[in-house]
Amino acid sequence: MLKIGGILQARMVQKNMKQKELANLLNVDQRTISSYCKNISFPNLETLSAICEILELDLNELLQIHAKGNEELLIHDDIELSLLQHFRKLPNGKKRVFAKSMAQLITLLHEEE
């Protein structure tokens, strides 16, 4: 698990913010924030994104995406994000159907070029 607790704690100190304040802004229990800061648990991507926005942190830097050469893994715009969110809500069987359908659609779009 990527350890971000120290970064979160340091940034809260810089912003003079208590764990309870961050918890209130995120509508979570203070113990949840404490577990993130102690590297006991890791927030889901939506929560992590909200934390980064509140603490004015760059999500890509925090996750060390650029440092690992994984720029292609970044979500580039709202359209990609929307597709990903819908995909993740599907049951596993339907995910396969969705992925196969998308592959066929992409093939058709490339043929039109």
Tab-separated table of C-alpha atoms in Angstrom:
chain	number	residue	atom	x	y	z
A	1	MET	CA	0.000	0.000	0.000
A	2	LEU	CA	1.257	3.451	-0.902
A	3	LYS	CA	2.026	5.355	2.294
A	4	ILE	CA	0.602	8.882	2.143
A	5	GLY	CA	-0.044	9.468	5.833
A	6	GLY	CA	3.043	11.579	6.446
A	7	ILE	CA	2.237	13.784	3.473
A	8	LEU	CA	-1.342	14.298	4.643
A	9	GLN	CA	-0.218	15.106	8.182
A	10	ALA	CA	2.443	17.560	7.009
A	11	ARG	CA	-0.003	19.331	4.710
A	12	MET	CA	-2.622	19.617	7.468
A	13	VAL	CA	0.035	21.202	9.693
A	14	GLN	CA	0.948	23.635	6.893
A	15	LYS	CA	-2.711	24.575	6.495
A	16	ASN	CA	-3.248	24.677	10.279
A	17	MET	CA	-6.012	22.085	9.908
A	18	LYS	CA	-6.991	19.445	12.429
A	19	GLN	CA	-8.043	15.915	11.504
A	20	LYS	CA	-11.529	16.673	12.811
A	21	GLU	CA	-11.850	19.655	10.437
A	22	LEU	CA	-10.838	17.561	7.450
A	23	ALA	CA	-13.198	14.801	8.563
A	24	ASN	CA	-16.081	17.282	8.773
A	25	LEU	CA	-15.352	18.597	5.274
A	26	LEU	CA	-15.378	15.032	3.934
A	27	ASN	CA	-18.377	13.902	6.002
A	28	VAL	CA	-16.395	11.068	7.573
A	29	ASP	CA	-15.449	10.187	11.126
A	30	GLN	CA	-12.233	11.695	12.528
A	31	ARG	CA	-10.977	8.143	13.126
A	32	THR	CA	-11.088	7.575	9.366
A	33	ILE	CA	-8.743	10.508	8.790
A	34	SER	CA	-6.542	9.268	11.610
A	35	SER	CA	-6.288	5.848	9.944
A	36	TYR	CA	-5.214	7.509	6.676
A	37	CYS	CA	-2.586	9.576	8.501
A	38	LYS	CA	-1.247	6.483	10.286
A	39	ASN	CA	-1.192	4.473	7.018
A	40	ILE	CA	-3.609	1.972	8.510
A	41	SER	CA	-6.069	2.374	5.659
A	42	PHE	CA	-6.125	4.094	2.284
A	43	PRO	CA	-8.956	6.287	1.008
A	44	ASN	CA	-10.864	5.332	-2.124
A	45	LEU	CA	-10.060	7.413	-5.189
A	46	GLU	CA	-13.063	9.707	-4.797
A	47	THR	CA	-12.182	10.491	-1.186
A	48	LEU	CA	-8.509	10.878	-2.016
A	49	SER	CA	-9.384	13.310	-4.772
A	50	ALA	CA	-11.488	15.345	-2.330
A	51	ILE	CA	-8.656	15.308	0.227
A	52	CYS	CA	-6.234	16.571	-2.413
A	53	GLU	CA	-8.612	19.352	-3.377
A	54	ILE	CA	-9.094	20.457	0.235
A	55	LEU	CA	-5.388	20.242	1.101
A	56	GLU	CA	-4.318	21.664	-2.267
A	57	LEU	CA	-2.239	18.623	-3.152
A	58	ASP	CA	-1.600	17.293	-6.650
A	59	LEU	CA	-3.206	13.846	-6.825
A	60	ASN	CA	-0.783	12.652	-9.502
A	61	GLU	CA	2.205	13.689	-7.404
A	62	LEU	CA	0.741	12.125	-4.283
A	63	LEU	CA	0.247	8.827	-6.097
A	64	GLN	CA	3.671	9.192	-7.742
A	65	ILE	CA	2.151	8.486	-11.138
A	66	HIS	CA	4.610	10.624	-13.072
A	67	ALA	CA	7.567	9.287	-11.114
A	68	LYS	CA	6.631	5.744	-12.126
A	69	GLY	CA	6.112	6.605	-15.785
A	70	ASN	CA	2.395	5.814	-15.715
A	71	GLU	CA	1.004	8.965	-17.314
A	72	GLU	CA	-1.235	6.841	-19.523
A	73	LEU	CA	-3.112	5.783	-16.395
A	74	LEU	CA	-4.305	9.331	-15.695
A	75	ILE	CA	-7.927	10.259	-16.247
A	76	HIS	CA	-7.751	13.064	-18.768
A	77	ASP	CA	-11.232	14.565	-18.703
A	78	ASP	CA	-14.802	14.331	-17.410
A	79	ILE	CA	-15.839	11.984	-20.227
A	80	GLU	CA	-13.222	9.398	-19.248
A	81	LEU	CA	-14.138	9.798	-15.588
A	82	SER	CA	-17.840	9.299	-16.327
A	83	LEU	CA	-17.179	6.140	-18.357
A	84	LEU	CA	-14.958	4.757	-15.624
A	85	GLN	CA	-17.516	5.486	-12.897
A	86	HIS	CA	-20.294	3.766	-14.884
A	87	PHE	CA	-18.029	0.817	-15.666
A	88	ARG	CA	-17.110	0.331	-12.007
A	89	LYS	CA	-20.781	0.181	-11.010
A	90	LEU	CA	-21.451	-2.767	-13.323
A	91	PRO	CA	-21.411	-6.353	-12.050
A	92	ASN	CA	-18.394	-8.357	-13.256
A	93	GLY	CA	-20.292	-10.234	-15.957
A	94	LYS	CA	-21.586	-7.012	-17.472
A	95	LYS	CA	-18.114	-5.460	-17.281
A	96	ARG	CA	-16.902	-8.093	-19.746
A	97	VAL	CA	-19.804	-7.363	-22.104
A	98	PHE	CA	-19.157	-3.627	-21.819
A	99	ALA	CA	-15.430	-4.023	-22.498
A	100	LYS	CA	-16.062	-6.272	-25.509
A	101	SER	CA	-18.626	-3.814	-26.893
A	102	MET	CA	-16.234	-0.901	-26.438
A	103	ALA	CA	-13.464	-2.811	-28.234
A	104	GLN	CA	-15.808	-3.434	-31.171
A	105	LEU	CA	-16.848	0.211	-31.233
A	106	ILE	CA	-13.228	1.373	-31.196
A	107	THR	CA	-12.463	-0.961	-34.103
A	108	LEU	CA	-15.374	0.533	-36.074
A	109	LEU	CA	-14.246	4.079	-35.314
A	110	HIS	CA	-10.724	3.321	-36.490
A	111	GLU	CA	-12.085	1.843	-39.724
A	112	GLU	CA	-13.881	5.144	-40.425
A	113	GLU	CA	-10.656	7.174	-40.193
